[in-house]
């Protein structure tokens, strides 16, 4: 599996290593090596001498009192704590398999409320493959986006709403946590919706990036992009992205990121449609949890929000789809650390 | 490995390009959706009766397009279309706008109509809207939209959007005031501009740049908030024509679509004028009827390489008829602008001039894994008996001599088979000048008005489709060998003759398509590069202190010449022909095509002064910027998305600037000169320090500044 490490190390090392190495080296867990350890050991022996801990030789550091703040942690640690807190709230359940034995989809629950029900429906593969054939004409035009967004979609949202670590520290931490949460949830949901990729059906698809191992349905990129769009739009404006008459910039971007995966050859339009519904659900749910508001519920299901297999995943379809959803009850779940970060993030914008 | 010619077969006047594709081995190697096929399994629409544009005011004088020889994708074709007979023709092009109910902006009396025929013209850009947010387009015909999108009985194919319909869709996708952000991708789908469903549908405007957006911006684009009345006076008719996937890599059906488009633009403009002037009977000072109609300028950034390059070609012949008929009918002149072409360095043009009884040869390089057919046209003067015969040599055969054409056949062809598989064909035609255009020929020079034309056709060198017996019917696909073919001209007359050879255009069949490769003349004497390693162009640059520029073709010892690469669709007197130059120093764009060439005031060949002319205009009329920055190639104008800008290069965009200059001159009531005279005289006024009259074949009368730069301060 050397090639996996080779490609992932190359791209992720390049982008993540650059920023994490820079910040963590100075402020995080720090850098260690046998050379540095040996040097400090030698220095210690040479400078400390004999000492005995007594009340006069130990200092009295200020004990932490704000138990909601995670500011003392590095970005990675912060994200881990938040992810653990949020993960405990969500639960993915398989929708009972049909007679054929394959899973029929999955629900994403918070307590007794299913905030998203993603139903896997049979579709006419040939009809959907026609869209892949047509969108392939745009590959030359979109290669830079496709390759960049394979690993990281955040710079595109940061282009809409600038987010640097000095002015939007809480926002960045919040989006990172929500993004990590989304990946965990979507991968579990994908597992219960297992479906093949376009290239599995036709040798002519020939995606311009490696075909991922996980389920085609629902699209992870559509899910993550819609989560980011939903949360960021709310932070930025205080309004719901689903309630806008004209598609907000974040919604347009989420749509484009999702479509780029069809252009690349790794997703059907129906994958993007289901992913977008899941994404807006997760985005709304974390807002409800943080603000103690009632949950919203949505279903990707024939007869409700659904993309017919002869239709394209258009921005008009998406804008109408996110307007749907029904109001649910307020959750008992308690996410105090995330809620505190949410409040701080909002303060950075409004 | 047996090669043999068949016998000469008589042929009707069908285009060799169509015939070779339809009944030869030049077919387009792609498979379409089953739903796009007609009942007999053909992709393209059934042959229909002769088409005359039904809404023409004088239908018996309109363009005639033989639709039985035209290809129309079934998804775009109106299968129930019945052309009206001329007696039934009515002037009803605006009939689908019910008076008072549609959302239209009234035309001013001093309106000028900008017609743009292109591909990928988006309809929603603000630069072709009014201050009110509403469109400046009068009509847009999306020729390749599914006909069922609007199911308009009057259209033979595609869908047409009126001004009111466009405004309605602008509101739908950007809010009631047409002022919000336009959901352009869905707007473009609703207006039939892009579709991802059909294999050969249009998608050019879905990328970051689009040929049609760039061209329309240069012709008629303007910030709607900009001061002045340009936006209100210049109204637009846009025709989105098919891409090469439909009209074929060699431009086989391009002319037919152009004729439909030109006629439609004129009809719409005239109908709009008549609606404003219902009882017009004004007279001029001499008592003759005043000219009817708005001034019309049509930009056609299209073309092809091979042809007679004079009025013997079908396109200029029909264009000339159209222009003359309008004049006879008392309608305003339609002024046409076309690009010189971008083939200057493509090694696609040559002259062979064998002496009596002699043979001259030329290498023709056909590339491997080429998915499209290749074509070479050979033209020569034919005052009496056919003066030349030819021979063709494949990379693996001896010279295969084509003797004894049947003197009784006006059109004939002969097949070349390799192991009984048809891999090449030669067509021979005798073509006479349309009598209507004979008036335009130069009688003083007693120029002959009849030519012969050989068209050499070869099969693709690669077949990408399924070759299993159930698909091919046990007939092996026709594959021509790639490599060096040899064309020889045998002069059997009593005097030295001149023949002009040109490799036909070979356009990409789809976006990012790199599989239809263009053949070229591979002559060892052709100098591609100079001593400093730079690619040689038509003339030395800059001119010397005496303002002399050296003709580098004449210096070279090769029949392959940059001179004569002019776009065949534009090389005549009925359009203004526009080349490109670099703004920083006035240097001709290296790719900008060159006219036939002059020596001591005569058109020249390599040895002979040319007699091959009939209404021909070999040189560009003028040149416009095609390179204007040290930071990028090309020039800036609208990208595919509203508000975006892209840099694109090529003489298409010079042509568009030429159309804008004509519009600006017409706005000054300068309404009497022809398009050529207007641009040529404008160029003379603008000549700068580096212009040399020696370079008239690439720069025409001179270089003209970008006409809209004062409206684009950021450029």
CSV table of C-alpha atoms in Angstrom, one decimal, chain B residues 215-577:
chain,number,residue,atom,x,y,z
B,215,UNK,CA,-17.2,37.8,-29.3
B,216,UNK,CA,-20.6,39.3,-28.4
B,217,UNK,CA,-18.9,41.4,-25.7
B,218,UNK,CA,-16.5,42.8,-28.2
B,219,UNK,CA,-19.2,43.4,-30.8
B,220,UNK,CA,-21.9,44.9,-28.6
B,221,UNK,CA,-21.1,44.5,-24.9
B,222,UNK,CA,-21.3,47.6,-22.7
B,223,UNK,CA,-21.7,48.2,-19.0
B,224,UNK,CA,-25.5,49.0,-18.7
B,225,UNK,CA,-24.7,51.8,-16.2
B,226,UNK,CA,-22.2,53.4,-18.7
B,227,UNK,CA,-23.2,56.8,-19.9
B,228,UNK,CA,-24.3,57.3,-23.5
B,229,UNK,CA,-26.9,55.7,-25.7
B,230,UNK,CA,-24.9,52.8,-27.1
B,231,UNK,CA,-26.9,50.2,-25.0
B,232,UNK,CA,-30.3,51.6,-26.2
B,233,UNK,CA,-29.4,52.0,-29.8
B,234,UNK,CA,-27.5,48.8,-30.4
B,235,UNK,CA,-29.9,45.9,-30.1
B,236,UNK,CA,-28.8,42.3,-30.6
B,237,UNK,CA,-29.9,39.2,-32.4
B,238,UNK,CA,-27.8,36.2,-31.3
B,239,UNK,CA,-27.7,32.9,-33.0
B,240,UNK,CA,-26.0,30.0,-31.2
B,241,UNK,CA,-24.8,27.8,-34.0
B,242,UNK,CA,-23.8,24.2,-33.7
B,243,UNK,CA,-20.3,23.1,-32.8
B,244,UNK,CA,-18.1,21.1,-35.1
B,245,UNK,CA,-19.5,17.9,-33.5
B,246,UNK,CA,-22.6,18.6,-35.6
B,247,UNK,CA,-21.3,20.5,-38.6
B,248,UNK,CA,-18.3,18.2,-38.8
B,249,UNK,CA,-14.6,18.7,-38.3
B,250,UNK,CA,-14.1,19.8,-41.9
B,251,UNK,CA,-16.9,22.3,-41.7
B,252,UNK,CA,-19.1,20.2,-44.0
B,253,UNK,CA,-22.4,21.7,-43.0
B,254,UNK,CA,-21.2,25.0,-41.6
B,255,UNK,CA,-22.4,27.0,-44.5
B,256,UNK,CA,-26.0,25.7,-44.3
B,257,UNK,CA,-26.3,26.7,-40.7
B,258,UNK,CA,-24.8,30.1,-41.5
B,259,UNK,CA,-27.4,30.7,-44.2
B,260,UNK,CA,-30.2,29.9,-41.8
B,261,UNK,CA,-28.7,32.3,-39.3
B,262,UNK,CA,-28.0,35.2,-41.6
B,263,UNK,CA,-31.5,35.0,-43.1
B,264,UNK,CA,-33.1,34.8,-39.6
B,265,UNK,CA,-31.2,37.9,-38.3
B,266,UNK,CA,-32.2,39.9,-41.3
B,267,UNK,CA,-35.8,38.8,-41.1
B,268,UNK,CA,-36.1,39.6,-37.4
B,269,UNK,CA,-34.4,43.0,-37.9
B,270,UNK,CA,-36.7,43.8,-40.9
B,271,UNK,CA,-39.8,42.7,-39.1
B,272,UNK,CA,-39.0,44.8,-36.1
B,273,UNK,CA,-38.4,47.8,-38.4
B,274,UNK,CA,-41.8,47.2,-40.2
B,275,UNK,CA,-43.5,47.0,-36.9
B,276,UNK,CA,-42.3,50.6,-36.2
B,277,UNK,CA,-43.0,51.7,-39.8
B,278,UNK,CA,-46.3,50.1,-40.8
B,279,UNK,CA,-47.1,52.4,-43.6
B,280,UNK,CA,-43.6,53.4,-44.8
B,281,UNK,CA,-43.5,55.1,-48.1
B,282,UNK,CA,-40.8,57.8,-47.8
B,283,UNK,CA,-38.9,58.9,-50.8
B,284,UNK,CA,-35.4,60.0,-51.3
B,285,UNK,CA,-34.4,63.4,-52.8
B,286,UNK,CA,-34.4,61.9,-56.3
B,287,UNK,CA,-37.9,60.5,-55.9
B,288,UNK,CA,-36.8,56.9,-55.5
B,289,UNK,CA,-38.1,55.0,-52.5
B,290,UNK,CA,-36.1,55.5,-49.3
B,291,UNK,CA,-34.1,52.5,-48.0
B,292,UNK,CA,-36.1,50.4,-45.6
B,293,UNK,CA,-34.8,48.7,-42.4
B,294,UNK,CA,-32.4,49.2,-39.6
B,295,UNK,CA,-28.7,49.0,-40.4
B,296,UNK,CA,-27.5,45.5,-39.7
B,297,UNK,CA,-24.0,44.4,-38.9
B,298,UNK,CA,-23.4,40.6,-38.6
B,299,UNK,CA,-20.2,39.1,-37.2
B,300,UNK,CA,-19.4,35.6,-38.2
B,301,UNK,CA,-16.3,34.3,-36.4
B,302,UNK,CA,-16.2,31.1,-38.4
B,303,UNK,CA,-14.5,29.8,-41.4
B,304,UNK,CA,-12.6,27.0,-43.1
B,305,UNK,CA,-9.3,26.7,-44.8
B,306,UNK,CA,-9.7,25.0,-48.2
B,307,UNK,CA,-11.7,26.4,-51.0
B,308,UNK,CA,-11.5,28.5,-54.2
B,309,UNK,CA,-11.2,31.6,-52.0
B,310,UNK,CA,-13.3,33.6,-54.4
B,311,UNK,CA,-16.9,33.9,-55.6
B,312,UNK,CA,-16.8,30.4,-57.0
B,313,UNK,CA,-17.2,29.0,-53.5
B,314,UNK,CA,-20.8,28.4,-52.5
B,315,UNK,CA,-20.7,30.5,-49.4
B,316,UNK,CA,-19.6,33.8,-51.0
B,317,UNK,CA,-21.8,33.1,-54.0
B,318,UNK,CA,-24.9,32.8,-51.9
B,319,UNK,CA,-23.8,35.7,-49.7
B,320,UNK,CA,-23.5,37.9,-52.8
B,321,UNK,CA,-27.0,36.9,-54.0
B,322,UNK,CA,-28.3,37.8,-50.6
B,323,UNK,CA,-26.7,41.2,-50.5
B,324,UNK,CA,-27.7,42.1,-54.1
B,325,UNK,CA,-31.3,40.9,-53.5
B,326,UNK,CA,-31.7,43.1,-50.5
B,327,UNK,CA,-30.4,46.1,-52.5
B,328,UNK,CA,-32.9,45.3,-55.2
B,329,UNK,CA,-35.7,45.0,-52.7
B,330,UNK,CA,-34.8,48.4,-51.2
B,331,UNK,CA,-33.7,47.0,-47.8
B,332,UNK,CA,-30.7,48.3,-45.8
B,333,UNK,CA,-27.4,46.7,-46.5
B,334,UNK,CA,-26.3,43.9,-44.2
B,335,UNK,CA,-22.6,44.4,-43.4
B,336,UNK,CA,-20.6,41.3,-42.7
B,337,UNK,CA,-17.4,40.9,-40.8
B,338,UNK,CA,-15.4,37.7,-40.7
B,339,UNK,CA,-11.9,36.7,-39.3
B,340,UNK,CA,-8.9,36.3,-41.6
B,341,UNK,CA,-8.3,32.9,-39.8
B,342,UNK,CA,-5.6,31.4,-37.6
B,343,UNK,CA,-4.0,29.0,-40.0
B,344,UNK,CA,-1.0,31.1,-41.0
B,345,UNK,CA,1.6,28.7,-39.6
B,346,UNK,CA,-0.4,25.5,-40.1
B,347,UNK,CA,1.4,24.4,-43.3
B,348,UNK,CA,-2.0,24.0,-44.9
B,349,UNK,CA,-1.6,25.9,-48.1
B,350,UNK,CA,0.7,25.3,-51.1
B,351,UNK,CA,1.1,26.2,-54.8
B,352,UNK,CA,2.4,23.8,-57.4
B,353,UNK,CA,3.2,25.2,-60.9
B,354,UNK,CA,4.4,22.4,-63.2
B,355,UNK,CA,5.5,23.4,-66.6
B,356,UNK,CA,4.0,21.8,-69.7
B,357,UNK,CA,4.4,18.0,-69.5
B,358,UNK,CA,6.1,18.2,-66.1
B,359,UNK,CA,5.1,16.8,-62.7
B,360,UNK,CA,5.3,18.5,-59.3
B,361,UNK,CA,5.0,16.7,-56.0
B,362,UNK,CA,4.1,17.6,-52.5
B,363,UNK,CA,4.2,15.6,-49.3
B,364,UNK,CA,1.0,15.4,-47.3
B,365,UNK,CA,1.5,14.2,-43.7
B,366,UNK,CA,-1.4,12.4,-42.1
B,367,UNK,CA,-1.0,11.7,-38.4
B,368,UNK,CA,-1.5,8.4,-36.6
B,369,UNK,CA,-4.5,7.8,-34.3
B,370,UNK,CA,-6.5,10.5,-36.0
B,371,UNK,CA,-10.2,9.9,-35.5
B,372,UNK,CA,-11.4,12.2,-38.3
B,373,UNK,CA,-11.2,12.1,-42.1
B,374,UNK,CA,-8.6,14.3,-43.8
B,375,UNK,CA,-9.2,16.4,-46.9
B,376,UNK,CA,-7.1,18.3,-49.4
B,377,UNK,CA,-8.6,20.5,-52.1
B,378,UNK,CA,-6.7,21.3,-55.3
B,379,UNK,CA,-8.0,24.2,-57.4
B,380,UNK,CA,-6.9,25.4,-60.8
B,381,UNK,CA,-8.0,27.4,-63.8
B,382,UNK,CA,-10.1,25.5,-66.3
B,383,UNK,CA,-10.7,27.6,-69.3
B,384,UNK,CA,-10.9,24.6,-71.7
B,385,UNK,CA,-9.8,21.0,-71.4
B,386,UNK,CA,-8.8,19.8,-67.9
B,387,UNK,CA,-5.1,20.8,-67.8
B,388,UNK,CA,-3.9,18.5,-65.0
B,389,UNK,CA,-4.3,15.0,-63.7
B,390,UNK,CA,-3.0,13.9,-60.3
B,391,UNK,CA,-1.5,10.9,-58.7
B,392,UNK,CA,-1.6,9.9,-55.1
B,393,UNK,CA,0.9,7.8,-53.2
B,394,UNK,CA,0.1,6.2,-49.8
B,395,UNK,CA,2.9,5.6,-47.3
B,396,UNK,CA,3.0,2.0,-48.4
B,397,UNK,CA,2.2,2.0,-52.1
B,398,UNK,CA,3.8,3.2,-55.3
B,399,UNK,CA,2.3,6.3,-57.0
B,400,UNK,CA,-1.2,5.6,-58.0
B,401,UNK,CA,-2.0,7.6,-61.1
B,402,UNK,CA,-5.5,8.9,-61.7
B,403,UNK,CA,-5.8,9.3,-65.4
B,404,UNK,CA,-8.6,9.8,-67.9
B,405,UNK,CA,-11.3,11.6,-66.0
B,406,UNK,CA,-14.5,11.3,-68.0
B,407,UNK,CA,-14.8,14.5,-70.0
B,408,UNK,CA,-18.5,14.2,-70.1
B,409,UNK,CA,-19.0,14.3,-66.3
B,410,UNK,CA,-19.3,17.6,-64.6
B,411,UNK,CA,-18.8,15.9,-61.2
B,412,UNK,CA,-17.1,12.5,-60.7
B,413,UNK,CA,-15.2,10.5,-58.2
B,414,UNK,CA,-12.9,7.5,-58.0
B,415,UNK,CA,-12.2,5.2,-55.0
B,416,UNK,CA,-8.9,4.0,-53.7
B,417,UNK,CA,-9.0,0.7,-52.0
B,418,UNK,CA,-6.5,-1.1,-49.9
B,419,UNK,CA,-7.1,-4.8,-49.7
B,420,UNK,CA,-10.6,-4.1,-50.9
B,421,UNK,CA,-11.3,-1.7,-48.1
B,422,UNK,CA,-12.2,1.8,-49.2
B,423,UNK,CA,-9.6,4.2,-47.6
B,424,UNK,CA,-9.5,7.2,-49.9
B,425,UNK,CA,-11.5,8.9,-52.7
B,426,UNK,CA,-10.8,11.6,-55.1
B,427,UNK,CA,-13.6,13.9,-56.4
B,428,UNK,CA,-13.2,16.0,-59.5
B,429,UNK,CA,-15.6,18.8,-60.3
B,430,UNK,CA,-15.8,21.6,-62.8
B,431,UNK,CA,-17.2,24.7,-61.2
B,432,UNK,CA,-18.5,27.8,-63.0
B,433,UNK,CA,-19.1,31.2,-61.5
B,434,UNK,CA,-22.7,32.0,-60.5
B,435,UNK,CA,-23.9,34.3,-63.2
B,436,UNK,CA,-25.2,36.7,-60.6
B,437,UNK,CA,-21.7,37.2,-59.4
B,438,UNK,CA,-20.1,37.5,-62.8
B,439,UNK,CA,-21.0,41.2,-62.5
B,440,UNK,CA,-18.6,41.5,-59.7
B,441,UNK,CA,-15.7,39.8,-61.5
B,442,UNK,CA,-12.8,41.9,-62.8
B,443,UNK,CA,-13.7,42.0,-66.5
B,444,UNK,CA,-10.6,44.1,-67.4
B,445,UNK,CA,-8.3,41.3,-66.6
B,446,UNK,CA,-10.5,38.9,-68.6
B,447,UNK,CA,-10.4,36.5,-65.8
B,448,UNK,CA,-11.8,33.0,-66.4
B,449,UNK,CA,-14.8,32.1,-64.4
B,450,UNK,CA,-14.5,28.3,-64.4
B,451,UNK,CA,-12.2,26.1,-62.4
B,452,UNK,CA,-11.6,22.5,-61.7
B,453,UNK,CA,-11.5,21.2,-58.2
B,454,UNK,CA,-10.0,17.9,-56.9
B,455,UNK,CA,-10.9,16.9,-53.4
B,456,UNK,CA,-8.8,14.2,-51.9
B,457,UNK,CA,-10.4,12.4,-49.0
B,458,UNK,CA,-8.9,9.9,-46.7
B,459,UNK,CA,-10.5,7.8,-44.0
B,460,UNK,CA,-9.5,8.3,-40.3
B,461,UNK,CA,-6.3,6.6,-39.2
B,462,UNK,CA,-7.9,5.3,-36.1
B,463,UNK,CA,-11.2,3.8,-35.3
B,464,UNK,CA,-12.2,4.2,-31.7
B,465,UNK,CA,-15.6,2.5,-31.7
B,466,UNK,CA,-16.6,-1.1,-31.2
B,467,UNK,CA,-15.2,-3.2,-34.1
B,468,UNK,CA,-17.0,-6.4,-33.1
B,469,UNK,CA,-18.7,-8.1,-36.1
B,470,UNK,CA,-22.2,-7.6,-34.7
B,471,UNK,CA,-21.5,-3.8,-34.8
B,472,UNK,CA,-19.6,-3.6,-38.1
B,473,UNK,CA,-21.4,-6.3,-40.0
B,474,UNK,CA,-18.2,-8.2,-40.6
B,475,UNK,CA,-16.9,-5.2,-42.7
B,476,UNK,CA,-13.6,-4.1,-41.3
B,477,UNK,CA,-13.5,-0.4,-40.4
B,478,UNK,CA,-11.9,1.7,-43.1
B,479,UNK,CA,-8.5,2.9,-41.7
B,480,UNK,CA,-6.2,4.9,-43.9
B,481,UNK,CA,-2.5,4.5,-43.3
B,482,UNK,CA,-0.8,7.3,-41.4
B,483,UNK,CA,2.4,8.8,-42.6
B,484,UNK,CA,3.7,10.6,-45.6
B,485,UNK,CA,1.3,10.6,-48.6
B,486,UNK,CA,2.4,12.2,-51.8
B,487,UNK,CA,0.3,14.3,-54.1
B,488,UNK,CA,1.6,14.8,-57.6
B,489,UNK,CA,0.2,17.2,-60.2
B,490,UNK,CA,0.8,16.2,-63.8
B,491,UNK,CA,0.5,19.0,-66.3
B,492,UNK,CA,-0.9,17.7,-69.5
B,493,UNK,CA,-1.5,21.1,-71.1
B,494,UNK,CA,0.7,23.1,-73.4
B,495,UNK,CA,1.6,25.8,-70.9
B,496,UNK,CA,2.7,26.1,-67.3
B,497,UNK,CA,-0.2,26.0,-64.9
B,498,UNK,CA,-0.9,27.1,-61.4
B,499,UNK,CA,-2.6,24.8,-58.8
B,500,UNK,CA,-3.4,25.8,-55.3
B,501,UNK,CA,-3.6,23.1,-52.7
B,502,UNK,CA,-5.0,23.5,-49.2
B,503,UNK,CA,-5.6,21.2,-46.3
B,504,UNK,CA,-9.2,21.5,-45.1
B,505,UNK,CA,-10.0,22.7,-41.6
B,506,UNK,CA,-10.1,19.9,-39.0
B,507,UNK,CA,-11.9,21.3,-35.9
B,508,UNK,CA,-12.2,19.6,-32.5
B,509,UNK,CA,-15.3,17.5,-32.4
B,510,UNK,CA,-15.9,18.1,-28.7
B,511,UNK,CA,-14.5,20.0,-25.7
B,512,UNK,CA,-10.9,18.9,-24.9
B,513,UNK,CA,-11.0,16.7,-27.9
B,514,UNK,CA,-7.4,15.9,-28.9
B,515,UNK,CA,-8.2,13.0,-31.2
B,516,UNK,CA,-9.0,14.6,-34.5
B,517,UNK,CA,-5.6,15.6,-35.7
B,518,UNK,CA,-4.9,17.9,-38.6
B,519,UNK,CA,-2.8,16.8,-41.5
B,520,UNK,CA,-0.4,19.2,-43.1
B,521,UNK,CA,2.0,19.6,-46.0
B,522,UNK,CA,5.4,18.4,-45.0
B,523,UNK,CA,7.8,19.9,-47.4
B,524,UNK,CA,11.5,19.8,-46.6
B,525,UNK,CA,12.1,23.2,-48.1
B,526,UNK,CA,9.6,24.9,-45.8
B,527,UNK,CA,11.4,27.0,-43.1
B,528,UNK,CA,9.5,26.9,-39.9
B,529,UNK,CA,12.2,28.7,-37.8
B,530,UNK,CA,14.6,31.5,-38.4
B,531,UNK,CA,18.3,31.6,-37.4
B,532,UNK,CA,17.4,32.9,-34.0
B,533,UNK,CA,15.1,30.0,-33.3
B,534,UNK,CA,11.9,32.0,-33.6
B,535,UNK,CA,9.1,30.8,-35.7
B,536,UNK,CA,9.1,32.5,-39.1
B,537,UNK,CA,6.1,34.5,-40.1
B,538,UNK,CA,4.9,35.9,-43.4
B,539,UNK,CA,7.1,39.0,-43.3
B,540,UNK,CA,10.2,40.2,-41.5
B,541,UNK,CA,9.4,42.5,-38.6
B,542,UNK,CA,9.9,45.3,-37.9
B,543,UNK,CA,10.1,46.9,-41.3
B,544,UNK,CA,13.5,48.5,-42.1
B,545,UNK,CA,14.2,52.2,-42.1
B,546,UNK,CA,12.6,52.5,-45.6
B,547,UNK,CA,9.5,50.9,-44.2
B,548,UNK,CA,10.1,47.8,-46.3
B,549,UNK,CA,9.2,44.3,-45.0
B,550,UNK,CA,10.6,41.2,-46.5
B,551,UNK,CA,8.2,38.5,-47.8
B,552,UNK,CA,9.6,35.4,-46.2
B,553,UNK,CA,7.5,33.1,-48.4
B,554,UNK,CA,9.1,34.4,-51.6
B,555,UNK,CA,12.6,34.0,-50.1
B,556,UNK,CA,11.9,30.3,-49.2
B,557,UNK,CA,12.3,27.5,-51.7
B,558,UNK,CA,9.1,25.7,-50.9
B,559,UNK,CA,5.6,25.4,-52.5
B,560,UNK,CA,4.2,25.5,-48.9
B,561,UNK,CA,3.3,29.1,-48.2
B,562,UNK,CA,1.8,31.2,-45.5
B,563,UNK,CA,0.4,33.5,-48.3
B,564,UNK,CA,-2.9,32.2,-49.2
B,565,UNK,CA,-4.0,30.8,-45.8
B,566,UNK,CA,-6.9,33.3,-45.6
B,567,UNK,CA,-10.1,31.8,-44.3
B,568,UNK,CA,-11.9,30.5,-47.4
B,569,UNK,CA,-15.3,31.6,-46.1
B,570,UNK,CA,-14.0,35.2,-45.9
B,571,UNK,CA,-11.7,35.5,-49.0
B,572,UNK,CA,-14.1,37.4,-51.2
B,573,UNK,CA,-15.5,40.9,-51.6
B,574,UNK,CA,-18.8,40.5,-49.7
B,575,UNK,CA,-17.4,40.6,-46.2
B,576,UNK,CA,-14.9,42.6,-44.3
B,577,UNK,CA,-11.9,40.4,-43.4
